[in-house]
Coordinates of C-alpha atoms in Angstrom, one line a residue:
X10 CA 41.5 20.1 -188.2
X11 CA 40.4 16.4 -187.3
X12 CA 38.3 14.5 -189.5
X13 CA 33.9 14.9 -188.7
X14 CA 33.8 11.1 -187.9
X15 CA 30.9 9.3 -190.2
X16 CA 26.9 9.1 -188.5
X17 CA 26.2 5.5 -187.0
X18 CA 24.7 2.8 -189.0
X19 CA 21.3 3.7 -188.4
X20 CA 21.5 7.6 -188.9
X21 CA 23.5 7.0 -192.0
X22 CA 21.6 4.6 -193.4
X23 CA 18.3 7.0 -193.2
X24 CA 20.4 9.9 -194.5
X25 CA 21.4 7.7 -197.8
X26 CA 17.3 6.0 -198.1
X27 CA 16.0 9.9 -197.9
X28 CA 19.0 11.0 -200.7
X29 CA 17.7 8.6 -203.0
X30 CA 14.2 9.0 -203.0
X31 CA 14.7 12.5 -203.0
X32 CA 16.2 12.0 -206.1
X33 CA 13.9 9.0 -207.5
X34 CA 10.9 11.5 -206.7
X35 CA 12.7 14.3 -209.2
X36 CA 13.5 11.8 -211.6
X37 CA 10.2 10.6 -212.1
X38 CA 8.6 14.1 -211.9
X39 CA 10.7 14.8 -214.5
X40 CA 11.9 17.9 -212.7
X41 CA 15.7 19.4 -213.6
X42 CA 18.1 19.0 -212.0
X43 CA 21.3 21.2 -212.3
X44 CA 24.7 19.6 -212.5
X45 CA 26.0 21.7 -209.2
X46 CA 23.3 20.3 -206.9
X47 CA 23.5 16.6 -208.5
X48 CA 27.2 17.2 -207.1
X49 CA 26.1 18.8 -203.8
X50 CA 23.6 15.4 -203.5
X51 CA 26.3 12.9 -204.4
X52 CA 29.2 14.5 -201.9
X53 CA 26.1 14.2 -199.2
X54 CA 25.3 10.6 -200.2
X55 CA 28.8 10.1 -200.5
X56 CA 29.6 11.3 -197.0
X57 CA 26.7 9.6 -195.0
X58 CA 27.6 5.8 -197.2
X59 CA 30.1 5.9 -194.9
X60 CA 28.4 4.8 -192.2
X61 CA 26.4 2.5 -193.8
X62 CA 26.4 -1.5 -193.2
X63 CA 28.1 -3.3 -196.3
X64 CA 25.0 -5.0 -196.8
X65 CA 22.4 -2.0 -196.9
X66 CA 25.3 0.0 -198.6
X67 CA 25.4 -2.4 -201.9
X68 CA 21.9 -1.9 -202.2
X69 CA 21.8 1.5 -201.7
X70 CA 24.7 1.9 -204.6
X71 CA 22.0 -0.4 -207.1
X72 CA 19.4 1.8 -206.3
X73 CA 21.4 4.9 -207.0
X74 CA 22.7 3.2 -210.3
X75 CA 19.7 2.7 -211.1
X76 CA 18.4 6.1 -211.0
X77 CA 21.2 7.3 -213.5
X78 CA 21.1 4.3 -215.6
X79 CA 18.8 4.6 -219.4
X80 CA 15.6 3.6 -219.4
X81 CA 16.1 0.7 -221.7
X82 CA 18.6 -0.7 -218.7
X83 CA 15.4 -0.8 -216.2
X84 CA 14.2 -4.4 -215.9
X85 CA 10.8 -3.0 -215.3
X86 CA 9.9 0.2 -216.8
X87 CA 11.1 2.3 -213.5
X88 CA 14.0 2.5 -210.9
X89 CA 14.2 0.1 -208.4
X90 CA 12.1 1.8 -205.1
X91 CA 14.2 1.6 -201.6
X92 CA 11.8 2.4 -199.2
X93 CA 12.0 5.4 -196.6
X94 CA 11.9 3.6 -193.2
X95 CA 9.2 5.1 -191.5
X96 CA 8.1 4.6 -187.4
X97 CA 4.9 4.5 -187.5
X98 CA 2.5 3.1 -190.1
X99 CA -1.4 3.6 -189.5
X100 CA -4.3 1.3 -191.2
X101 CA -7.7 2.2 -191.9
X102 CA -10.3 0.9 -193.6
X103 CA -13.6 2.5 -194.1
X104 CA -14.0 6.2 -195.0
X105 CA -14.9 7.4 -191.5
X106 CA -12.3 6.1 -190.4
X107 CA -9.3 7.3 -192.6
X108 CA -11.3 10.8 -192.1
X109 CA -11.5 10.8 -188.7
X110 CA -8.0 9.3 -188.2
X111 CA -6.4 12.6 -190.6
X112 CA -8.6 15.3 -188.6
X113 CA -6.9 13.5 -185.0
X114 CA -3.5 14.2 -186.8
X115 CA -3.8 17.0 -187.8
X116 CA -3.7 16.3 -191.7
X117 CA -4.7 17.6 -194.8
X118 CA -7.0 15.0 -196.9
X119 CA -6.2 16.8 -199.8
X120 CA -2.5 16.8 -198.9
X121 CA -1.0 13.0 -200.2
X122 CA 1.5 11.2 -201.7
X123 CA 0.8 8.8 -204.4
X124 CA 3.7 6.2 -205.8
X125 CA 4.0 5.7 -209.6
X126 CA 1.9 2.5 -210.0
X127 CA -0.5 3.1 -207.3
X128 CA -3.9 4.6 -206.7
X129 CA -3.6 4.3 -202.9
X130 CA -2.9 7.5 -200.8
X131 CA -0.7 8.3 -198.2
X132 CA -0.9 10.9 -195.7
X133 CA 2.8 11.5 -193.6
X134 CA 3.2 13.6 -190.8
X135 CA 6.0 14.1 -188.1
X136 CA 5.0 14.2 -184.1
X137 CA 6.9 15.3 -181.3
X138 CA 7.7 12.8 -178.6
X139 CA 8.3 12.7 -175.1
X140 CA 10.0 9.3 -174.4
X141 CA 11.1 8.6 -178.4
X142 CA 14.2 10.9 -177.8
X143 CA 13.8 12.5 -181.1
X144 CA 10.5 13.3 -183.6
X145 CA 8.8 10.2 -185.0
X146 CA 7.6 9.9 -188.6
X147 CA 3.7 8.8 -189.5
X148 CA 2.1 7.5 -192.3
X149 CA -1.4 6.8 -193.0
X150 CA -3.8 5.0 -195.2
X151 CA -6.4 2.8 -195.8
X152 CA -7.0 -0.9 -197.3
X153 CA -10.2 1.0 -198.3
X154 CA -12.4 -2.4 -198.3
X155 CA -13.5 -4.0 -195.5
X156 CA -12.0 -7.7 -195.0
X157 CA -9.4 -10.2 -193.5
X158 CA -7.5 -10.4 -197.1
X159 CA -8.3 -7.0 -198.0
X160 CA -5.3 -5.8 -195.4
X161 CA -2.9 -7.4 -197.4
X162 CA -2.9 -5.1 -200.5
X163 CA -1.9 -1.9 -197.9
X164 CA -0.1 -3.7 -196.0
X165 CA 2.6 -4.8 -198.9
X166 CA 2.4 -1.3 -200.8
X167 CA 3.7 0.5 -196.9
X168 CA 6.3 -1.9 -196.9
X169 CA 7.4 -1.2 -200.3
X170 CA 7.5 2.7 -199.4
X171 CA 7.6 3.2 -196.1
X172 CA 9.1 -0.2 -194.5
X173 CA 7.7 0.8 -191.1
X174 CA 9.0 -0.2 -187.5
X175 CA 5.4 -0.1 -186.2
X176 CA 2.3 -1.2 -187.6
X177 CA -1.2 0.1 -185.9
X178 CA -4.8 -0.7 -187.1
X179 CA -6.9 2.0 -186.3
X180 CA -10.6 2.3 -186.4
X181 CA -14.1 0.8 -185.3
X182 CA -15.3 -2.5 -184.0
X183 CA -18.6 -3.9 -182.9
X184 CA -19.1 -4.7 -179.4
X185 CA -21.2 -6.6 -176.6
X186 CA -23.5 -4.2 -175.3
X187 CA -22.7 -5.6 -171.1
X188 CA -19.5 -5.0 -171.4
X189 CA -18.4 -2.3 -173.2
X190 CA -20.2 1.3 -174.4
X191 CA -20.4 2.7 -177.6
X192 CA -17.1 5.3 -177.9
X193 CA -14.9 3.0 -175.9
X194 CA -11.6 2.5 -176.9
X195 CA -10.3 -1.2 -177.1
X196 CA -6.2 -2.3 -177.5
X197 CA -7.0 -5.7 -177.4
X198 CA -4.2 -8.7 -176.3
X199 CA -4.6 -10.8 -179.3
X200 CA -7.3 -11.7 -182.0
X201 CA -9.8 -14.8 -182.3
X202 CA -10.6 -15.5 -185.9
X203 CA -14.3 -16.7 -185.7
X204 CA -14.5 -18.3 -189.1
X205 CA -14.3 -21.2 -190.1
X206 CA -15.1 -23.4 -187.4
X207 CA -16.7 -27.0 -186.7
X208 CA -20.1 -26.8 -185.5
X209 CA -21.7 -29.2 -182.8
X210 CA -24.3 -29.3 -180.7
X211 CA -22.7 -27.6 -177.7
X212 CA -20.5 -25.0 -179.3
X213 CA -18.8 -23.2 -182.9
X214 CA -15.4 -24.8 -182.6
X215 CA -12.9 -22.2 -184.3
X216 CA -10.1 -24.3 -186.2
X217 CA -7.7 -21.1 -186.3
X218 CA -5.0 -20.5 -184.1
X219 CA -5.4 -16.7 -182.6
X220 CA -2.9 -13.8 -183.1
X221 CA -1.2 -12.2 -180.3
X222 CA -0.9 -8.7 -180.3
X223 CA 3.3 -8.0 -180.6
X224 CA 4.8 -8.5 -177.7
X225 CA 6.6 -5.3 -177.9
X226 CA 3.5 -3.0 -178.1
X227 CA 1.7 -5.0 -175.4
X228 CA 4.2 -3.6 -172.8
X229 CA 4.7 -0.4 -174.5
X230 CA 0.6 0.3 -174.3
X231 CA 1.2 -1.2 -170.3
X232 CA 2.5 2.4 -169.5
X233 CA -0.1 4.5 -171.2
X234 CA -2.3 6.0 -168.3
X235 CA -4.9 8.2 -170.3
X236 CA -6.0 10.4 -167.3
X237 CA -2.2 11.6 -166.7
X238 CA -1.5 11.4 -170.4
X239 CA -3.9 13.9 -171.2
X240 CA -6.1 11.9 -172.9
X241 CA -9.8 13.4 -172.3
X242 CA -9.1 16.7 -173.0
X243 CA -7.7 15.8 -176.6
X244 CA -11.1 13.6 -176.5
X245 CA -13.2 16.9 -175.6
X246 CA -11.0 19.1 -178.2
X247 CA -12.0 16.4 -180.8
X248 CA -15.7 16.2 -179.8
X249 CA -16.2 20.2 -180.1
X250 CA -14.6 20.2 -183.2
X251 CA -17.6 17.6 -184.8
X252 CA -20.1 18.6 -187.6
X253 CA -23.4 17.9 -188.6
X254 CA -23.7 14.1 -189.2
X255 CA -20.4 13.5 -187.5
X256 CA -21.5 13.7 -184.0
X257 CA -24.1 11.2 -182.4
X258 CA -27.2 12.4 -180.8
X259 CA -26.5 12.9 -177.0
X260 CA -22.9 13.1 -177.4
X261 CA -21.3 16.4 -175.1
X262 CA -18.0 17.6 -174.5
X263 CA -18.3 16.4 -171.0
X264 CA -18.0 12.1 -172.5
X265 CA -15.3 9.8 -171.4
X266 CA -14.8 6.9 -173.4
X267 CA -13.7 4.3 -171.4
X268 CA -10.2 2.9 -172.4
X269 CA -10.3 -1.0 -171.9
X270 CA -6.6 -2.5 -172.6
X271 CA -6.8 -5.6 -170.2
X272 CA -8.8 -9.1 -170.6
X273 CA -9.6 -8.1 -174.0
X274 CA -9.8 -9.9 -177.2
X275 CA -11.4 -9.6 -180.9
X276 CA -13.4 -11.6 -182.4
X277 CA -12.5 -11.4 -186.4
X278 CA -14.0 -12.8 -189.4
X279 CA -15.7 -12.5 -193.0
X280 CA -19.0 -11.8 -191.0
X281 CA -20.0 -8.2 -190.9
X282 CA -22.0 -9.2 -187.3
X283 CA -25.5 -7.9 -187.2
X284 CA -26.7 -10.0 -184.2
X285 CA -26.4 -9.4 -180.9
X286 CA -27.1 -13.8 -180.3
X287 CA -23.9 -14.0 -181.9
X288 CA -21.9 -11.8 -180.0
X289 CA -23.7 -13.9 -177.1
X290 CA -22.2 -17.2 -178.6
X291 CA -18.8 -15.8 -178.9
X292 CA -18.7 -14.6 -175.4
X293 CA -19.6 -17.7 -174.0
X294 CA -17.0 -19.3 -175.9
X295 CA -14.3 -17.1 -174.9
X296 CA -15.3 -14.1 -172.0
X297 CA -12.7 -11.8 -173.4
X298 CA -14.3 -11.7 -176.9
X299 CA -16.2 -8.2 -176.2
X300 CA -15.4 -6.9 -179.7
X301 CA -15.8 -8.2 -183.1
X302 CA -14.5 -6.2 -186.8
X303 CA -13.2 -8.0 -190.1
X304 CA -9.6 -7.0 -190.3
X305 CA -7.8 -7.4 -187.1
X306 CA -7.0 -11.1 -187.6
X307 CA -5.9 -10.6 -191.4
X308 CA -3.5 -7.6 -190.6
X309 CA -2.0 -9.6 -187.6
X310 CA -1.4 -13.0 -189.7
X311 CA 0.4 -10.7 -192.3
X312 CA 2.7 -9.3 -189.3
X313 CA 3.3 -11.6 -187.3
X314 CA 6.8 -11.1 -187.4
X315 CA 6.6 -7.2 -186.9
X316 CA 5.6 -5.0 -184.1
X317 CA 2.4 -4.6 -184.6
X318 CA -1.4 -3.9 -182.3
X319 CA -5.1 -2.9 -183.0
X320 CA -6.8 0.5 -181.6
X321 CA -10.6 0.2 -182.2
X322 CA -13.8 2.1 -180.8
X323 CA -16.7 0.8 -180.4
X324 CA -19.6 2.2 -182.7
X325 CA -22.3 -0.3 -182.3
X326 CA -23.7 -3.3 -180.9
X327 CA -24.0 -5.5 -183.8
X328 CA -27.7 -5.1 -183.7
X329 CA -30.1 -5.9 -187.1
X330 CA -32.9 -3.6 -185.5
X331 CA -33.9 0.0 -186.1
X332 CA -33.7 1.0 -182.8
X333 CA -30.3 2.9 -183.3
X334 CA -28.4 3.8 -186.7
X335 CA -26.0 1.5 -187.2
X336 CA -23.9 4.4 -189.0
X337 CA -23.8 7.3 -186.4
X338 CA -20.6 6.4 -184.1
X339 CA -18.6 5.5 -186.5
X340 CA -17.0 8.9 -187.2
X341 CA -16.6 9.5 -183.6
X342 CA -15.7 6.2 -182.5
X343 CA -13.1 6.0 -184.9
X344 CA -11.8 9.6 -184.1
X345 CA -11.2 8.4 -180.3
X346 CA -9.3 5.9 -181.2
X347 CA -7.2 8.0 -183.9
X348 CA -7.2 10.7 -180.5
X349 CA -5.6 8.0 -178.1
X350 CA -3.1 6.8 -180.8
X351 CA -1.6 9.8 -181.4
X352 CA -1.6 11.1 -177.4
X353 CA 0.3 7.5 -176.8
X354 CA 2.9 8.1 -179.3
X355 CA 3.3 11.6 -178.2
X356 CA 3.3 11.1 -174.0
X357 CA 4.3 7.3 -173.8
X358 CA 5.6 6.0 -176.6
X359 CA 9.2 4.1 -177.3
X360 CA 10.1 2.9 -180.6
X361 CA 10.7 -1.2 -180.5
X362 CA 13.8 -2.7 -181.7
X363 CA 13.3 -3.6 -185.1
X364 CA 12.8 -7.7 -186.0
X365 CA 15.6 -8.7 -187.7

């Protein structure tokens, strides 16, 4: 009988990450464990360490120490965490949002994971791919407060936990009412950050260099084609499925948000933008700037060396009047976006090479 030769690096090194916080999760639950399947768990880790770097497996073995080790020998109350990686990590911010984003994935709000030490939920899923080669894992949540600096907190808790390969902000944005509709869908090439600035006589001079949208989910999004994708009808699936106060007045199964991925930018800042004049002014700085939110800029600057990209639709016009509700596309807005993220990573997507 020849030898079963070890998993590569990769597989391995998943295999041992999911053995320990399979057994960190018990351990901290305080649930029993018998001495025959502690055995069983061991000869598995044992067998997939293997393949495992040097590097990642030293860690690994602290980790596991760790776990085993009294609590008088843990530096800080609790063994040390080594984080599941994850594919796919999702961001959103408002309520509407994180709702609308569970109901396009299928998730259960009342169906979460929360570490010891945090009050921040996270929703994980699995999805079948087509171009992947092999199921991808998801995890949402939200920065729940609406700012640049408020995407840090999220964004350093998933990569304590999750350590994801991809990194999508999902959600609304204001927009400029001649040039895109309320419902679109925006993937924009990089983010201007409006604020602060010098201010002349001509112009708002920005003094922030913008972000640019990862390179390796600019081309991957380059392939998506919606209408062959299957796109609309998850759109019309989603917009039958809406309840009271969720769907906007005139809104039919029949509606096509537009999908805009090209000559696109954000405008992003501290600024929640109620006026249309200043949409104007930004446009005529930049003609690409058809969208404005408060987030996109601060969860690119914190990513800048991941892969990383922004999904938004458009729920208003950044208008101060009455004339509309300033509240009633946000739900569905954010739900096409969630609707195209997940029919991307199902039809089109392919996972990047991670950054070293």
């Amino acid at each position: 009988m020849t030898d079963v030769p070890p998993p590569g690096p990769e597989h391995a090194l998943d295999r041992c990450r999911a053995i320990v916080h399979h057994l960190e999760a018990a351990l901290r639950a305080e649930i029993p464990l018998e001495a025959e399947k502690i055995a069983l768990i061991m000869a598995d880790y044992g067998a997939a360490r293997r393949g495992v770097d040097e590097r990642d497996r030293e860690a690994l073995d602290r980790s596991l120490l760790h776990l085993f080790a009294p609590i008088s020998a843990w530096s800080d109350g609790r063994p040390e965490l080594v984080p599941i990686r994850t594919d796919v990590a999702i961001v959103t911010v408002i309520s509407e949002e994180l709702d609308a984003t569970l109901r396009a994935f299928d998730l259960d709000a009342a169906s979460f994971t929360q570490p010891v030490g945090s009050n921040r939920r996270f929703y994980e899923t699995e999805l079948r791919t087509s171009r992947a080669g092999r199921p991808i894992s998801v995890v949402v949540s939200s920065s729940v407060r609406s700012g640049n600096p408020d995407v840090g907190p999220v964004i350093s808790e998933l990569r304590t936990h999750y350590n994801p390969s991809v990194w999508l902000l999902v959600g609304v944005a204001g927009g400029h009412r001649d040039h895109v509709g309320l419902g679109s869908v925006v993937l924009p090439e990089w983010v201007h950050y409006y604020e602060p600035g010098r201010v002349t006589d001509q112009e708002v001079q920005s003094r922030n260099k913008p972000v640019e949208i990862a390179e390796s989910m600019f081309m991957n999004f380059r392939y998506y084609r919606p209408i062959q994708s299957g796109f609309y009808e998850r759109i019309a699936d989603f917009i039958s499925a809406l309840g009271p106060g969720e769907k906007p007045e005139g809104l039919d199964v029949a509606f096509r948000p537009e999908v805009i991925t090209r000559n696109i930018v954000i405008g992003s800042g501290e600024l929640a933008v109620r006026s249309q004049e200043f949409m104007d002014d930004l446009y005529r700085h930049n003609a690409a700037i058809k969208a404005v939110d408060q987030e996109s800029y601060g969860f690119g600057a914190n990513l800048r060396d991941q892969h990383w990209a922004v999904v938004r639709g458009i729920s208003d016009f950044g208008r101060s009047d009455e004339s509309m509700s300033q509240d009633s596309w946000k739900f569905a807005a954010a739900g096409f976006a969630a609707v195209l993220v997940r029919n991307f990573l199902e039809t089109q997507f392919v996972l990047p090479r991670r950054p070293s």
